């Protein structure tokens, strides 16, 4: 097929990372892939090998000149289906469908009420929870939406660098023997970090040497200030490392003993899949698509969202049982490779796109 992938993300996030991996996987399977991304976008610099053709666009909709320009590219390259990622790209894609006459598919990486969803020929939901949301709130017809789980590249995380654990812990001032719990993701309210901080006194009561590291872009400064104020108030500030944004995810995961996701809302968190692929045991809240990632007691532990007590007890249970940590980590790595790898999912995405594609004349 001749496929045009469009993403509006400029920095690396879950949706952009997915688009990057998908472009490469589709090209490896013999498809001709054209990527449209914004000027300066990280993803546009990842295809110096020429495997994917890159076109830069700011994706503005009004005036219509940019839509006409990309529509001309669609016709020139005999594109058979357009596939979009992230809100600006989604809106651009449905308008491009009208300008070019080429079918448009959109991958739903999140759950927001937006009118454009109902105008796509196909919506790919990254989890069943996401599919149900778009069916109910965005009125996407049952025949035009399909669940295909998101995926990661497990090979990027294994084997973990031999010296990474000691080096990263030294950066953070964490002793080799201290149990280290990590939360990886943007510092925003929906990640539920406030409940993780509130769980820390109970964790420290049972495991005094434990430390918590919070890794992620500090998007909400007011929320960050609230978290730090709470940590001071309950006497755990000295036990938390604020690591900020990191791009060396494999090294970060190598430093941890346990990964925790305390979110109040998720579609399908790639951070969780990456931790599991790296062989880390995980504790996560049963929200959105998270229960589709974890088999409780086999590949991780699930707790109710917004419940610091349950979160603390699950963390203490695993920090106190190295054998179960290893068992969960090993099983999780196998599960991710089987269910959430590019090999497992790209063929399904390719088949879904082929069903709506319009063969070039």
Coordinates of N, CA and C in Angstrom, one line a residue, residues 24-172:
X24 N 8.2 2.6 10.6 CA 9.3 1.7 10.3 C 8.7 0.3 10.1
X25 N 7.8 -0.2 10.9 CA 7.3 -1.5 10.7 C 6.5 -1.7 9.4
X26 N 5.7 -0.7 9.1 CA 5.0 -0.7 7.8 C 5.9 -0.7 6.6
X27 N 7.0 0.1 6.7 CA 8.0 0.1 5.6 C 8.7 -1.2 5.5
X28 N 9.0 -1.9 6.6 CA 9.7 -3.2 6.6 C 8.8 -4.2 5.9
X29 N 7.5 -4.0 6.0 CA 6.5 -5.0 5.4 C 6.3 -4.7 4.0
X30 N 7.0 -3.8 3.4 CA 6.9 -3.6 1.9 C 6.0 -2.4 1.5
X31 N 5.4 -1.7 2.5 CA 4.6 -0.6 2.1 C 5.4 0.7 1.8
X32 N 4.9 1.6 1.0 CA 5.5 2.9 0.8 C 4.9 3.8 1.7
X33 N 5.7 4.4 2.6 CA 5.2 5.2 3.7 C 5.7 6.6 3.5
X34 N 4.7 7.6 3.6 CA 5.1 9.0 3.6 C 4.6 9.6 4.9
X35 N 5.5 10.2 5.6 CA 5.2 10.8 6.9 C 5.1 12.3 6.8
X36 N 4.0 12.9 7.3 CA 3.8 14.3 7.3 C 3.9 14.7 8.8
X37 N 4.8 15.6 9.1 CA 5.0 16.1 10.5 C 5.3 17.6 10.5
X38 N 5.2 18.2 11.7 CA 5.4 19.6 11.7 C 6.9 20.0 11.7
X39 N 7.2 21.2 11.3 CA 8.6 21.7 11.3 C 9.3 21.5 12.6
X40 N 10.5 21.0 12.7 CA 11.2 20.8 14.0 C 10.8 19.6 14.8
X41 N 9.8 18.8 14.3 CA 9.4 17.7 15.1 C 10.4 16.6 15.2
X42 N 10.5 16.0 16.4 CA 11.5 15.0 16.6 C 11.4 13.8 15.6
X43 N 10.2 13.4 15.3 CA 10.0 12.3 14.5 C 10.5 12.5 13.1
X44 N 10.5 13.7 12.6 CA 10.9 13.9 11.2 C 12.4 13.7 11.0
X45 N 13.2 13.7 12.1 CA 14.6 13.5 12.0 C 15.1 12.1 12.2
X46 N 14.1 11.2 12.3 CA 14.4 9.8 12.6 C 14.5 8.9 11.4
X47 N 14.4 9.4 10.2 CA 14.3 8.6 9.0 C 15.4 9.0 8.0
X48 N 16.6 9.3 8.5 CA 17.7 9.7 7.6 C 18.1 8.6 6.7
X49 N 17.7 7.3 7.0 CA 18.0 6.2 6.2 C 17.2 6.1 4.9
X50 N 16.2 7.0 4.8 CA 15.3 7.1 3.6 C 14.2 6.0 3.5
X51 N 14.1 5.2 4.6 CA 13.0 4.2 4.6 C 11.6 4.8 4.5
X52 N 11.5 6.0 5.0 CA 10.2 6.7 5.0 C 10.4 8.1 4.5
X53 N 9.6 8.5 3.6 CA 9.7 9.9 3.0 C 9.0 10.9 4.0
X54 N 9.7 12.0 4.3 CA 9.2 12.9 5.3 C 8.8 14.3 4.6
X55 N 7.6 14.8 4.9 CA 7.2 16.1 4.4 C 6.8 16.9 5.6
X56 N 7.3 18.1 5.7 CA 7.1 19.0 6.8 C 5.8 19.9 6.5
X57 N 5.0 20.0 7.5 CA 3.8 20.9 7.4 C 3.4 21.4 8.7
X58 N 2.9 22.6 8.8 CA 2.4 23.1 10.1 C 1.0 22.7 10.4
X59 N 0.4 22.0 9.4 CA -0.9 21.4 9.5 C -2.0 22.4 9.7
X60 N -1.8 23.7 9.3 CA -2.9 24.7 9.5 C -4.1 24.3 8.5
X61 N -5.3 24.6 9.0 CA -6.5 24.3 8.2 C -7.0 25.5 7.4
X62 N -6.9 26.7 8.0 CA -7.4 27.9 7.4 C -6.3 28.9 7.3
X63 N -6.1 29.5 6.1 CA -6.7 29.3 4.8 C -6.4 27.8 4.4
X64 N -7.0 27.5 3.2 CA -6.9 26.1 2.8 C -5.7 25.7 2.0
X65 N -4.7 26.6 1.9 CA -3.6 26.4 1.0 C -2.8 25.2 1.4
X66 N -2.6 24.9 2.7 CA -1.8 23.8 3.1 C -2.6 22.5 2.8
X67 N -3.9 22.5 3.0 CA -4.7 21.3 2.7 C -4.6 21.0 1.2
X68 N -4.6 22.0 0.4 CA -4.5 21.8 -1.1 C -3.1 21.3 -1.4
X69 N -2.1 21.8 -0.7 CA -0.7 21.3 -1.0 C -0.5 19.9 -0.7
X70 N -1.0 19.5 0.5 CA -0.9 18.1 0.9 C -1.8 17.2 0.1
X71 N -3.0 17.7 -0.3 CA -3.8 16.9 -1.2 C -3.2 16.6 -2.5
X72 N -2.4 17.6 -3.0 CA -1.6 17.4 -4.3 C -0.6 16.3 -4.1
X73 N 0.1 16.3 -2.9 CA 1.0 15.3 -2.6 C 0.4 13.9 -2.6
X74 N -0.8 13.8 -2.0 CA -1.6 12.6 -1.9 C -1.8 12.1 -3.3
X75 N -2.3 12.9 -4.2 CA -2.5 12.5 -5.6 C -1.3 12.1 -6.4
X76 N -0.2 13.0 -6.2 CA 1.1 12.7 -6.9 C 1.7 11.4 -6.4
X77 N 1.6 11.1 -5.2 CA 2.2 9.8 -4.7 C 1.2 8.7 -4.7
X78 N 0.1 8.9 -5.2 CA -1.0 7.9 -5.3 C -1.2 7.2 -3.9
X79 N -1.4 8.0 -2.9 CA -1.7 7.6 -1.6 C -3.0 6.9 -1.6
X80 N -3.1 5.7 -0.9 CA -4.3 4.9 -0.8 C -5.1 5.1 0.5
X81 N -4.4 5.5 1.5 CA -5.1 5.7 2.8 C -4.2 6.7 3.7
X82 N -4.9 7.6 4.3 CA -4.2 8.5 5.3 C -4.5 8.0 6.7
X83 N -3.5 8.1 7.5 CA -3.6 7.6 8.9 C -3.0 8.6 9.9
X84 N -3.8 9.1 10.8 CA -3.4 10.3 11.6 C -3.3 9.9 13.1
X85 N -2.5 10.8 13.8 CA -2.1 10.6 15.2 C -2.1 12.0 15.9
X86 N -2.9 12.1 16.9 CA -3.0 13.4 17.8 C -3.9 14.4 17.2
X87 N -4.5 15.2 18.0 CA -5.7 16.0 17.7 C -5.5 16.9 16.5
X88 N -4.5 17.7 16.4 CA -4.3 18.6 15.2 C -4.2 17.8 13.9
X89 N -3.5 16.7 14.0 CA -3.4 15.8 12.8 C -4.8 15.2 12.4
X90 N -5.5 14.8 13.5 CA -6.8 14.2 13.2 C -7.8 15.1 12.5
X91 N -7.8 16.4 12.9 CA -8.7 17.4 12.3 C -8.2 17.6 10.9
X92 N -6.9 17.8 10.7 CA -6.3 18.0 9.4 C -6.7 16.8 8.5
X93 N -6.6 15.6 9.0 CA -6.9 14.4 8.2 C -8.3 14.3 7.7
X94 N -9.3 14.6 8.5 CA -10.6 14.5 8.0 C -10.9 15.6 7.0
X95 N -10.3 16.7 7.1 CA -10.4 17.8 6.1 C -9.7 17.4 4.8
X96 N -8.5 16.7 5.0 CA -7.8 16.3 3.8 C -8.5 15.2 3.1
X97 N -9.3 14.4 3.8 CA -10.2 13.4 3.2 C -11.1 14.0 2.2
X98 N -11.7 15.2 2.6 CA -12.6 15.9 1.7 C -11.9 16.5 0.5
X99 N -10.7 17.0 0.7 CA -9.9 17.7 -0.3 C -9.4 16.7 -1.3
X100 N -9.0 15.5 -0.9 CA -8.3 14.6 -1.7 C -9.1 13.4 -2.2
X101 N -10.2 13.1 -1.5 CA -11.0 12.0 -1.8 C -10.5 10.6 -1.3
X102 N -9.4 10.7 -0.5 CA -8.7 9.5 -0.1 C -9.2 9.2 1.4
X103 N -9.5 7.9 1.7 CA -10.0 7.5 3.0 C -9.0 7.9 4.1
X104 N -9.6 8.2 5.3 CA -8.7 8.6 6.4 C -9.0 7.7 7.6
X105 N -8.0 7.2 8.2 CA -8.1 6.4 9.5 C -7.4 7.2 10.6
X106 N -7.8 7.1 11.8 CA -7.3 7.8 12.9 C -7.0 6.9 14.1
X107 N -5.9 6.9 14.7 CA -5.6 6.1 15.9 C -6.0 7.0 17.1
X108 N -6.8 6.5 18.0 CA -7.3 7.1 19.2 C -6.3 6.8 20.3
X109 N -5.4 7.6 20.6 CA -4.4 7.4 21.7 C -5.0 7.9 23.0
X110 N -6.1 8.7 23.0 CA -6.6 9.3 24.2 C -8.1 9.3 24.1
X111 N -8.7 9.9 25.2 CA -10.2 9.9 25.2 C -10.7 11.3 25.5
X112 N -11.0 12.0 24.4 CA -11.6 13.3 24.6 C -12.8 13.4 23.7
X113 N -13.8 14.2 24.0 CA -15.0 14.5 23.2 C -14.6 15.5 22.1
X114 N -14.6 15.0 20.9 CA -14.2 15.8 19.7 C -15.0 15.4 18.5
X115 N -15.5 16.4 17.8 CA -16.4 16.1 16.7 C -15.8 15.4 15.5
X116 N -14.5 15.5 15.3 CA -13.9 14.9 14.1 C -14.0 13.4 14.0
X117 N -14.1 12.7 15.1 CA -14.0 11.3 15.1 C -15.0 10.6 14.2
X118 N -16.2 11.1 14.2 CA -17.3 10.5 13.4 C -17.1 10.6 11.9
X119 N -16.1 11.4 11.5 CA -16.0 11.6 10.0 C -14.8 10.8 9.5
X120 N -14.2 10.0 10.3 CA -13.1 9.1 9.8 C -13.7 7.8 9.2
X121 N -13.0 7.2 8.2 CA -13.5 6.0 7.6 C -13.2 4.8 8.6
X122 N -12.2 5.0 9.4 CA -11.8 4.0 10.4 C -11.2 4.7 11.6
X123 N -11.5 4.2 12.8 CA -10.9 4.7 14.0 C -10.2 3.4 14.7
X124 N -8.9 3.5 14.9 CA -8.2 2.4 15.6 C -8.1 2.9 17.1
X125 N -8.7 2.1 18.0 CA -8.6 2.4 19.4 C -7.5 1.6 20.0
X126 N -6.7 2.2 20.9 CA -5.5 1.5 21.4 C -5.9 0.7 22.6
X127 N -7.1 0.7 23.1 CA -7.6 -0.2 24.1 C -9.1 -0.3 24.0
X128 N -9.6 -1.4 24.6 CA -11.1 -1.6 24.6 C -11.8 -0.4 25.4
X129 N -11.1 0.1 26.4 CA -11.7 1.2 27.2 C -11.8 2.4 26.3
X130 N -10.8 2.6 25.4 CA -10.8 3.7 24.5 C -11.9 3.5 23.4
X131 N -12.1 2.3 22.9 CA -13.1 2.0 21.9 C -14.5 2.3 22.5
X132 N -14.8 1.9 23.7 CA -16.1 2.1 24.4 C -16.3 3.6 24.5
X133 N -15.3 4.4 24.9 CA -15.5 5.8 25.0 C -15.9 6.5 23.7
X134 N -15.2 6.2 22.6 CA -15.5 6.8 21.4 C -16.8 6.3 20.7
X135 N -17.2 5.1 21.1 CA -18.5 4.7 20.6 C -19.6 5.5 21.3
X136 N -19.4 5.7 22.6 CA -20.5 6.3 23.4 C -20.5 7.8 23.2
X137 N -19.3 8.5 23.3 CA -19.3 9.9 23.4 C -19.0 10.6 22.1
X138 N -18.3 10.0 21.2 CA -18.0 10.6 19.9 C -18.8 10.0 18.8
X139 N -19.7 9.1 19.1 CA -20.7 8.5 18.2 C -20.1 7.8 17.0
X140 N -18.9 7.2 17.2 CA -18.3 6.4 16.1 C -19.0 5.1 15.9
X141 N -19.5 4.8 14.7 CA -20.2 3.6 14.4 C -19.4 2.4 14.7
X142 N -20.1 1.3 15.1 CA -19.4 0.1 15.5 C -18.6 -0.5 14.4
X143 N -19.0 -0.3 13.1 CA -18.3 -0.9 12.0 C -17.1 -0.1 11.6
X144 N -17.0 1.1 12.2 CA -15.9 2.0 11.8 C -14.8 2.1 12.9
X145 N -14.9 1.3 13.9 CA -13.9 1.4 15.0 C -13.4 0.0 15.4
X146 N -12.2 -0.2 15.6 CA -11.6 -1.4 16.0 C -10.5 -1.2 17.0
X147 N -10.4 -2.2 18.0 CA -9.4 -2.1 19.0 C -8.1 -2.9 18.5
X148 N -7.0 -2.2 18.4 CA -5.7 -2.8 18.2 C -4.8 -2.1 19.2
X149 N -4.3 -2.9 20.2 CA -3.5 -2.4 21.2 C -2.2 -1.7 20.7
X150 N -1.8 -0.7 21.4 CA -0.6 0.0 21.2 C 0.6 -0.9 21.4
X151 N 1.8 -0.6 20.9 CA 2.9 -1.5 21.1 C 4.2 -0.7 21.3
X152 N 5.2 -1.4 21.8 CA 6.5 -0.8 22.0 C 7.5 -1.7 21.3
X153 N 8.8 -1.3 21.3 CA 9.9 -2.1 20.8 C 10.6 -2.7 22.0
X154 N 10.3 -4.0 22.3 CA 11.0 -4.6 23.5 C 12.5 -4.6 23.3
X155 N 13.0 -4.7 22.1 CA 14.5 -4.9 21.9 C 15.2 -3.6 22.3
X156 N 14.5 -2.5 22.4 CA 15.1 -1.2 22.8 C 15.5 -1.3 24.3
X157 N 14.8 -2.2 25.1 CA 15.0 -2.2 26.5 C 15.7 -3.4 27.0
X158 N 16.1 -4.3 26.2 CA 16.8 -5.5 26.6 C 17.9 -5.8 25.6
X159 N 19.1 -6.2 26.2 CA 19.3 -6.3 27.6 C 19.6 -4.9 28.2
X160 N 19.3 -4.8 29.5 CA 19.6 -3.5 30.1 C 21.1 -3.2 30.2
X161 N 21.6 -2.0 30.0 CA 23.0 -1.7 30.1 C 23.6 -2.2 31.4
X162 N 24.7 -2.8 31.4 CA 25.3 -3.5 32.6 C 25.6 -2.4 33.7
X163 N 26.1 -1.3 33.3 CA 26.6 -0.3 34.2 C 25.5 0.8 34.6
X164 N 24.3 0.7 33.9 CA 23.3 1.7 34.1 C 22.8 1.8 35.5
X165 N 22.5 0.7 36.1 CA 21.9 0.8 37.4 C 22.8 1.6 38.4
X166 N 24.1 1.2 38.5 CA 25.0 1.9 39.4 C 25.1 3.4 39.0
X167 N 25.3 3.7 37.7 CA 25.5 5.0 37.3 C 24.3 6.0 37.6
X168 N 23.1 5.5 37.3 CA 22.0 6.3 37.4 C 21.7 6.5 38.9
X169 N 21.8 5.5 39.7 CA 21.6 5.6 41.1 C 22.6 6.6 41.8
X170 N 23.8 6.6 41.3 CA 24.8 7.5 41.8 C 24.4 8.9 41.4
X171 N 23.9 9.2 40.2 CA 23.4 10.5 39.9 C 22.3 11.0 40.9
X172 N 21.5 10.0 41.3 CA 20.4 10.4 42.2 C 20.7 10.3 43.7

